[in-house]
Amino acid sequence: MITTSFHEPMVATMNPLVAAGDAEKRSSPKPWVLPDRALTLFYGCPEMPRLSHYFLPRILVDEKRVLYLDGANQISPLLIARFARGRGLEPSAFNSLIRIARAFTCFQLTELVRRVPKELAEFSADVLIVTALPDLYFDEDVQDRPARASFEHALEGLRELAPLPISVAVFSDATSFKTKRHDFFKKLRNQADHILKVESGPDGSLSITREKDTPLLSA
Amino acid sequence: MTLWLIDRNQSHYRLTDSFAPAFYVSGDHERLVQLREAAQHQCTELRTRFTERTDLWLNAPRTVLEVSVLCPTDFMGWGRWVHKRDSRLQLYNSDLMVASLYCWEKRIFPLAYVEVESDDEGKIQSIECRDDEWALNYEMPPLKIMQIRLAGLSRIDPTHGRRAALEIEMDGTCWELDEAGEPPALGFARLVKRQDPDVILSEWGDSTILPLLRQQAERLKFSLPLNRDESASVQQSKGRSYTSYGRILFKASATTLFGRIHVDKQNSFISEKCDFAGLWELARITKLPIQYSARTTTGTGISYMQMELAHRDGVLIPEQKAEPEDPKHPDELLCADRGGLVFVPKLGFTANVAELDFVSQFPSIMARFNISPETVNCPCCPDAPRIPELGYRICEKRRGITSRVVERLIVKRGELKKLQKTSPPDAALRFKLQRDSMKWLLVCCFGYTGYKNARFGKIEAHEAINAVARETLLVAKEIAENDGFQLIHALVDSLYVWKEGATREDFERLAGEIETKTRLPLAIESVYRYVVFLPSKQYADVPVPNRFFAVGEDGELKVRGLECRRHDTAPLLKRMQHEALAILAEAHDFESYSHKIEAARMVLADYQERLSSGDVDIRDLIVSKRITKEPRDYQKAGVTAIAAQQLFGSGVKLRPGQTVEYVITDSDSPVPNDRVRAFALWEGWFGYDRKKYAAMLREAFEPFILCLPKTAEEHLLTDSLTEEELKRFPLFAPLALLRPFKV
């Protein structure tokens, strides 16, 4: 049976630090929970890659595994350790559940995405987090043609993950760049199952707006 | 290919050679077959064949399509054609410089002594190298060098509005051309034709002199014979701003010639640091075209040396760096992602200190332990020895490309050092410059393992080298302490050690012991009569590495982090510090230092006096600062921003990373435009800010009195500083009361 539905944009407002704790107890809506087996795109405010950290505690507390491809070079092992201690756990409890690989060029990020299936054979992650996609492909030192080709390969790599039992979350600062390669972000949006726009308020609160919600096909 | 040769009689020859550089394509076999068909059917300029080349990371052969380009000038264009046809194919060796590829194939190098056979049309029949790029003392071609520059202060960028006569010098004869007589371009053209130099050595030739001369020649409708090769036109590339290690820099435009070499001293790091001897050495060993070698980074040089080795080994050279980091757990990342080890210095004056330096430590580690991007965590050696702390494995079956490159450089530098010691002064200087140019290659070879755009880079190699360096320094520290020495300071690859009554022999024994244990070369850089380590400028009790001055046994000074070492300091301040340091260098111990400081204070007083009487050349007050954004983008009226905007307002195009020079005129003026004056716009202006420059002089003198007891300090404070100024100089906090400075 195929079901379809149309979702109105949903807005949730919270303080991220509080939400990291409180959200774990909520059932709906769950802005700090990643949808299962889907590609979710988070974008909007600057420092999105840093925001990705706040999705980790809920995942790790459930002893799920995370593969984190960090194109933004923003991952903070110290913050992850703090999350663990904040929950009365040793940092090693969280550390053993995450594997991180950083990319410093768009070509490296593409290569990392393409290697995910191979990496999953060694480390069966439940969640894949990718940062700085497509931000890293905006590098002016990289010519348009190779940047475009590399980005297409990365998108293809993400498409190939769809049949696998893994949630994919992309955290992007793309909208804060002045670039001629705007279409990269559009393509990523088209490919994403869910799109959440994150905006920060003047009081430090965050609002998360659901802009796209594609339900999974179910038999 | 066109080759320019020069014989011992200074006659030059233009010869041509046929050459078909090849690149390689890898991918799905069906796609490669399609590409081959397209290449064969659609054009006659390509030759293709399937062949095998080695994959660097897997160390295994891979079937690739070799595409040879019969017209070398189209080499890169055909690479783009392949990409455009099928972006899924991976290209190798496709974006290399054709001139270097030619050198690799023919086994020659720039400035090599060669034997050539050619036909009547100048077509090369055979070319044989009768030279060795690794030779130490080689014969140089007898190049005729013409120097061109603008009269006046050479360090001021003429694009900021400075206009002066053109000075030309060759074989000791000087000519001066200015707009008062015939157009300079005409006179210059005549001189170039008559003198026919092999090399034009300019100052600001890239961005100003040659473009202006060309424009004038164009206006007057005559041809400027800059190129010897009349079939080619002068190449002019655009300047650009870029970011490196968090700093915004500017790479000026370049004007390069055919059949003649143009080097701009103001746009060539290597010729500025190491003169022609260094530049020639670099061009020979990197096999990069000389004009390119003069303007590019030493990182590109080391990359090309690696690529040549890879090319010889049949290893595929990727277009881009795509080898990513291996996934690791957060705690592993925290452990691996660290730099060198630093032990903060003991503040103040310490007598009889030895500085022990690991010689070219990072390159030595790479060579000694075979650390190269492809040898770290290789797939072939699961039981190989591991790197301390990190547990990374190092390949035991093959020698790494980077390790091989640095090993040859280290050996050659060592041999040059020996030669330098036994040679007469002229030759010794040449060997020193050759060594210095190689030092810059070695300096960057470590950083390149972690550089994002290095083709043979891999972050794990970078981390492994750092881990070994940390371990080595710890071992050295333990040995020193076991032998009763006290570690005064250690910074990545150097240690400053002290022991009561220690002699040079004691320090040598310690160095030998550390060298034996670590298996890395260690040398005594110097035994200092004394070292003064200085605190942070912001926090008077916080020690910082690299802010000190020291006097060797022979009175030679070593200074780090003071104003006289900075590029942006006004010459007046630099000179005052140098003069004061020269006096302090006569001291042997703390007592004599305390006496000498009085004489040094006289130097300061003399400078202050000249400043207040207006007896200072305005050029001695020029401050140079690099701008970090476009002049219009500055929001705050800082002095650099004001100077940049003054230049911008007068029509000067400034780009981020460029330097502006200015004189401080009235730093407290409520009108921002009156606070400073861009030096290029100085004409018609008058007066400098005496109070500000006096304060800057006092601040530059501060480091010399910080290690003195409070009484002496008070003497200076009450003499010349107001209470308000005291607040501005927290360094004058009573340091001496907090710490015993004298050892």
Tab-separated table of N, CA and C in Angstrom, chain A residues 67 75 77-78 80 94-105 107-108 111-112 114-115 119 123 139 141 143 145-146 149 153 156, chain B residues 79-80 83-84 87-89 240 242 319-334 337 450 452-453 457-459 463:
chain	number	residue	atom	x	y	z
A	67	LEU	N	28.316	7.619	12.342
A	67	LEU	CA	29.473	7.897	11.484
A	67	LEU	C	29.379	9.372	11.107
A	75	ILE	N	34.094	19.325	14.377
A	75	ILE	CA	33.751	18.349	15.410
A	75	ILE	C	34.564	18.616	16.682
A	77	PRO	N	35.543	16.764	20.053
A	77	PRO	CA	35.545	15.608	20.951
A	77	PRO	C	35.314	16.017	22.403
A	78	LEU	N	35.753	17.229	22.762
A	78	LEU	CA	35.570	17.681	24.150
A	78	LEU	C	34.091	17.910	24.468
A	80	ILE	N	31.619	16.362	23.049
A	80	ILE	CA	30.995	15.029	23.137
A	80	ILE	C	31.266	14.431	24.517
A	94	PHE	N	30.432	7.170	25.108
A	94	PHE	CA	30.005	7.831	23.864
A	94	PHE	C	31.054	7.663	22.762
A	95	ASN	N	32.323	7.799	23.157
A	95	ASN	CA	33.397	7.760	22.151
A	95	ASN	C	33.388	6.478	21.329
A	96	SER	N	33.074	5.361	22.016
A	96	SER	CA	33.129	4.091	21.297
A	96	SER	C	32.012	3.977	20.258
A	97	LEU	N	31.026	4.854	20.362
A	97	LEU	CA	29.869	4.755	19.458
A	97	LEU	C	29.974	5.708	18.252
A	98	ILE	N	31.021	6.515	18.219
A	98	ILE	CA	31.159	7.460	17.091
A	98	ILE	C	32.476	7.236	16.372
A	99	ARG	N	32.418	7.353	15.077
A	99	ARG	CA	33.651	7.426	14.294
A	99	ARG	C	33.591	8.674	13.425
A	100	ILE	N	34.720	9.386	13.428
A	100	ILE	CA	34.769	10.683	12.747
A	100	ILE	C	35.830	10.639	11.654
A	101	ALA	N	35.504	11.242	10.526
A	101	ALA	CA	36.545	11.476	9.505
A	101	ALA	C	36.338	12.886	8.978
A	102	ARG	N	37.422	13.645	8.956
A	102	ARG	CA	37.310	15.026	8.471
A	102	ARG	C	37.700	15.109	7.002
A	103	ALA	N	37.077	16.040	6.310
A	103	ALA	CA	37.456	16.311	4.920
A	103	ALA	C	37.864	17.768	4.850
A	104	PHE	N	38.947	18.037	4.138
A	104	PHE	CA	39.431	19.417	4.015
A	104	PHE	C	39.230	19.955	2.605
A	105	THR	N	38.888	19.071	1.683
A	105	THR	CA	38.560	19.520	0.324
A	105	THR	C	37.265	18.841	-0.093
A	107	PHE	N	36.804	17.194	-2.703
A	107	PHE	CA	37.103	15.868	-3.268
A	107	PHE	C	37.216	14.824	-2.158
A	108	GLN	N	37.758	15.251	-1.045
A	108	GLN	CA	37.858	14.323	0.093
A	108	GLN	C	36.471	14.006	0.651
A	111	GLU	N	34.838	11.565	-1.546
A	111	GLU	CA	35.449	10.247	-1.353
A	111	GLU	C	34.936	9.604	-0.063
A	112	LEU	N	34.804	10.410	0.981
A	112	LEU	CA	34.286	9.869	2.243
A	112	LEU	C	32.861	9.355	2.076
A	114	ARG	N	31.474	8.345	-0.673
A	114	ARG	CA	31.490	7.153	-1.529
A	114	ARG	C	31.976	5.919	-0.756
A	115	ARG	N	32.762	6.166	0.287
A	115	ARG	CA	33.303	5.026	1.042
A	115	ARG	C	32.398	4.568	2.186
A	119	GLU	N	32.798	1.485	4.875
A	119	GLU	CA	33.025	1.793	6.286
A	119	GLU	C	31.955	1.114	7.153
A	123	PHE	N	32.031	-0.785	10.677
A	123	PHE	CA	31.424	-0.053	11.799
A	123	PHE	C	29.963	0.192	11.426
A	139	ASP	N	34.409	26.298	-2.682
A	139	ASP	CA	35.795	26.774	-2.649
A	139	ASP	C	36.190	27.376	-4.000
A	141	ASP	N	38.997	28.175	-5.054
A	141	ASP	CA	40.235	27.628	-5.603
A	141	ASP	C	39.980	26.401	-6.473
A	143	GLN	N	37.976	24.787	-9.498
A	143	GLN	CA	37.240	25.235	-10.680
A	143	GLN	C	35.829	24.665	-10.681
A	145	ARG	N	34.002	23.173	-12.944
A	145	ARG	CA	33.756	21.850	-13.525
A	145	ARG	C	34.081	20.714	-12.552
A	146	PRO	N	35.300	20.666	-12.014
A	146	PRO	CA	35.572	19.571	-11.067
A	146	PRO	C	34.741	19.649	-9.790
A	149	ALA	N	31.357	18.203	-10.743
A	149	ALA	CA	31.423	16.738	-10.934
A	149	ALA	C	31.551	16.044	-9.578
A	153	HIS	N	28.870	13.419	-7.692
A	153	HIS	CA	29.256	12.087	-7.205
A	153	HIS	C	28.898	11.913	-5.735
A	156	GLU	N	25.210	11.303	-5.577
A	156	GLU	CA	24.954	9.929	-6.013
A	156	GLU	C	25.291	8.952	-4.878
B	79	GLY	N	42.883	17.260	-21.320
B	79	GLY	CA	42.444	16.752	-20.012
B	79	GLY	C	41.031	17.239	-19.720
B	80	ARG	N	40.826	18.520	-19.989
B	80	ARG	CA	39.480	19.089	-19.763
B	80	ARG	C	38.454	18.436	-20.687
B	83	HIS	N	37.310	15.215	-19.194
B	83	HIS	CA	36.402	15.470	-18.078
B	83	HIS	C	35.020	15.863	-18.559
B	84	LYS	N	35.011	16.685	-19.581
B	84	LYS	CA	33.740	17.183	-20.111
B	84	LYS	C	32.934	16.045	-20.728
B	87	SER	N	32.473	12.783	-16.730
B	87	SER	CA	33.012	13.258	-15.449
B	87	SER	C	33.274	12.114	-14.475
B	88	ARG	N	32.854	10.890	-14.851
B	88	ARG	CA	33.103	9.761	-13.943
B	88	ARG	C	34.508	9.194	-14.083
B	89	LEU	N	35.172	9.595	-15.107
B	89	LEU	CA	36.534	9.089	-15.293
B	89	LEU	C	37.511	9.876	-14.430
B	240	ARG	N	46.258	38.046	-7.204
B	240	ARG	CA	45.082	37.537	-6.499
B	240	ARG	C	45.326	37.487	-4.985
B	242	TYR	N	44.633	35.584	-1.390
B	242	TYR	CA	44.321	34.234	-0.938
B	242	TYR	C	44.616	34.126	0.566
B	319	GLU	N	44.819	14.193	-9.973
B	319	GLU	CA	44.580	15.603	-10.274
B	319	GLU	C	44.365	16.398	-8.999
B	320	GLN	N	43.531	15.843	-8.118
B	320	GLN	CA	43.264	16.540	-6.860
B	320	GLN	C	43.563	15.612	-5.696
B	321	LYS	N	43.747	16.268	-4.556
B	321	LYS	CA	43.925	15.462	-3.350
B	321	LYS	C	42.557	14.959	-2.927
B	322	ALA	N	42.379	13.655	-2.975
B	322	ALA	CA	41.069	13.110	-2.609
B	322	ALA	C	41.181	12.098	-1.479
B	323	GLU	N	42.402	11.792	-1.067
B	323	GLU	CA	42.572	10.779	-0.028
B	323	GLU	C	42.156	11.384	1.319
B	324	PRO	N	41.040	10.917	1.869
B	324	PRO	CA	40.558	11.559	3.095
B	324	PRO	C	41.166	10.947	4.350
B	325	GLU	N	40.745	11.501	5.453
B	325	GLU	CA	41.194	11.003	6.761
B	325	GLU	C	40.531	9.661	7.035
B	326	ASP	N	41.254	8.781	7.704
B	326	ASP	CA	40.637	7.517	8.124
B	326	ASP	C	39.715	7.806	9.305
B	327	PRO	N	38.525	7.194	9.314
B	327	PRO	CA	37.632	7.449	10.457
B	327	PRO	C	38.264	6.987	11.767
B	328	LYS	N	38.017	7.763	12.799
B	328	LYS	CA	38.545	7.400	14.116
B	328	LYS	C	37.571	7.852	15.206
B	329	HIS	N	37.729	7.310	16.407
B	329	HIS	CA	36.867	7.698	17.515
B	329	HIS	C	37.282	9.077	18.028
B	330	PRO	N	36.360	9.788	18.695
B	330	PRO	CA	36.686	11.151	19.142
B	330	PRO	C	37.936	11.238	20.013
B	331	ASP	N	38.117	10.280	20.920
B	331	ASP	CA	39.304	10.341	21.788
B	331	ASP	C	40.582	10.105	20.987
B	332	GLU	N	40.464	9.279	19.946
B	332	GLU	CA	41.634	9.061	19.074
B	332	GLU	C	41.963	10.339	18.303
B	333	LEU	N	40.915	11.018	17.874
B	333	LEU	CA	41.116	12.264	17.136
B	333	LEU	C	41.775	13.307	18.039
B	334	LEU	N	41.299	13.363	19.261
B	334	LEU	CA	41.841	14.321	20.230
B	334	LEU	C	43.335	14.068	20.461
B	337	ASP	N	45.287	14.788	16.792
B	337	ASP	CA	45.240	16.118	16.162
B	337	ASP	C	45.964	17.152	17.032
B	450	GLY	N	50.049	17.661	5.478
B	450	GLY	CA	48.715	17.943	5.999
B	450	GLY	C	47.993	19.017	5.215
B	452	LYS	N	45.816	20.834	2.563
B	452	LYS	CA	44.615	20.291	1.936
B	452	LYS	C	44.766	20.068	0.430
B	453	ASN	N	45.621	20.862	-0.217
B	453	ASN	CA	45.726	20.710	-1.657
B	453	ASN	C	46.956	19.918	-2.108
B	457	GLY	N	49.381	14.338	0.030
B	457	GLY	CA	49.192	14.639	1.443
B	457	GLY	C	48.257	13.634	2.083
B	458	LYS	N	48.459	13.402	3.369
B	458	LYS	CA	47.515	12.587	4.136
B	458	LYS	C	47.673	13.019	5.581
B	459	ILE	N	46.553	13.345	6.185
B	459	ILE	CA	46.609	13.943	7.512
B	459	ILE	C	47.272	13.006	8.523
B	463	GLU	N	50.119	13.780	11.335
B	463	GLU	CA	49.935	13.474	12.766
B	463	GLU	C	51.050	12.568	13.287
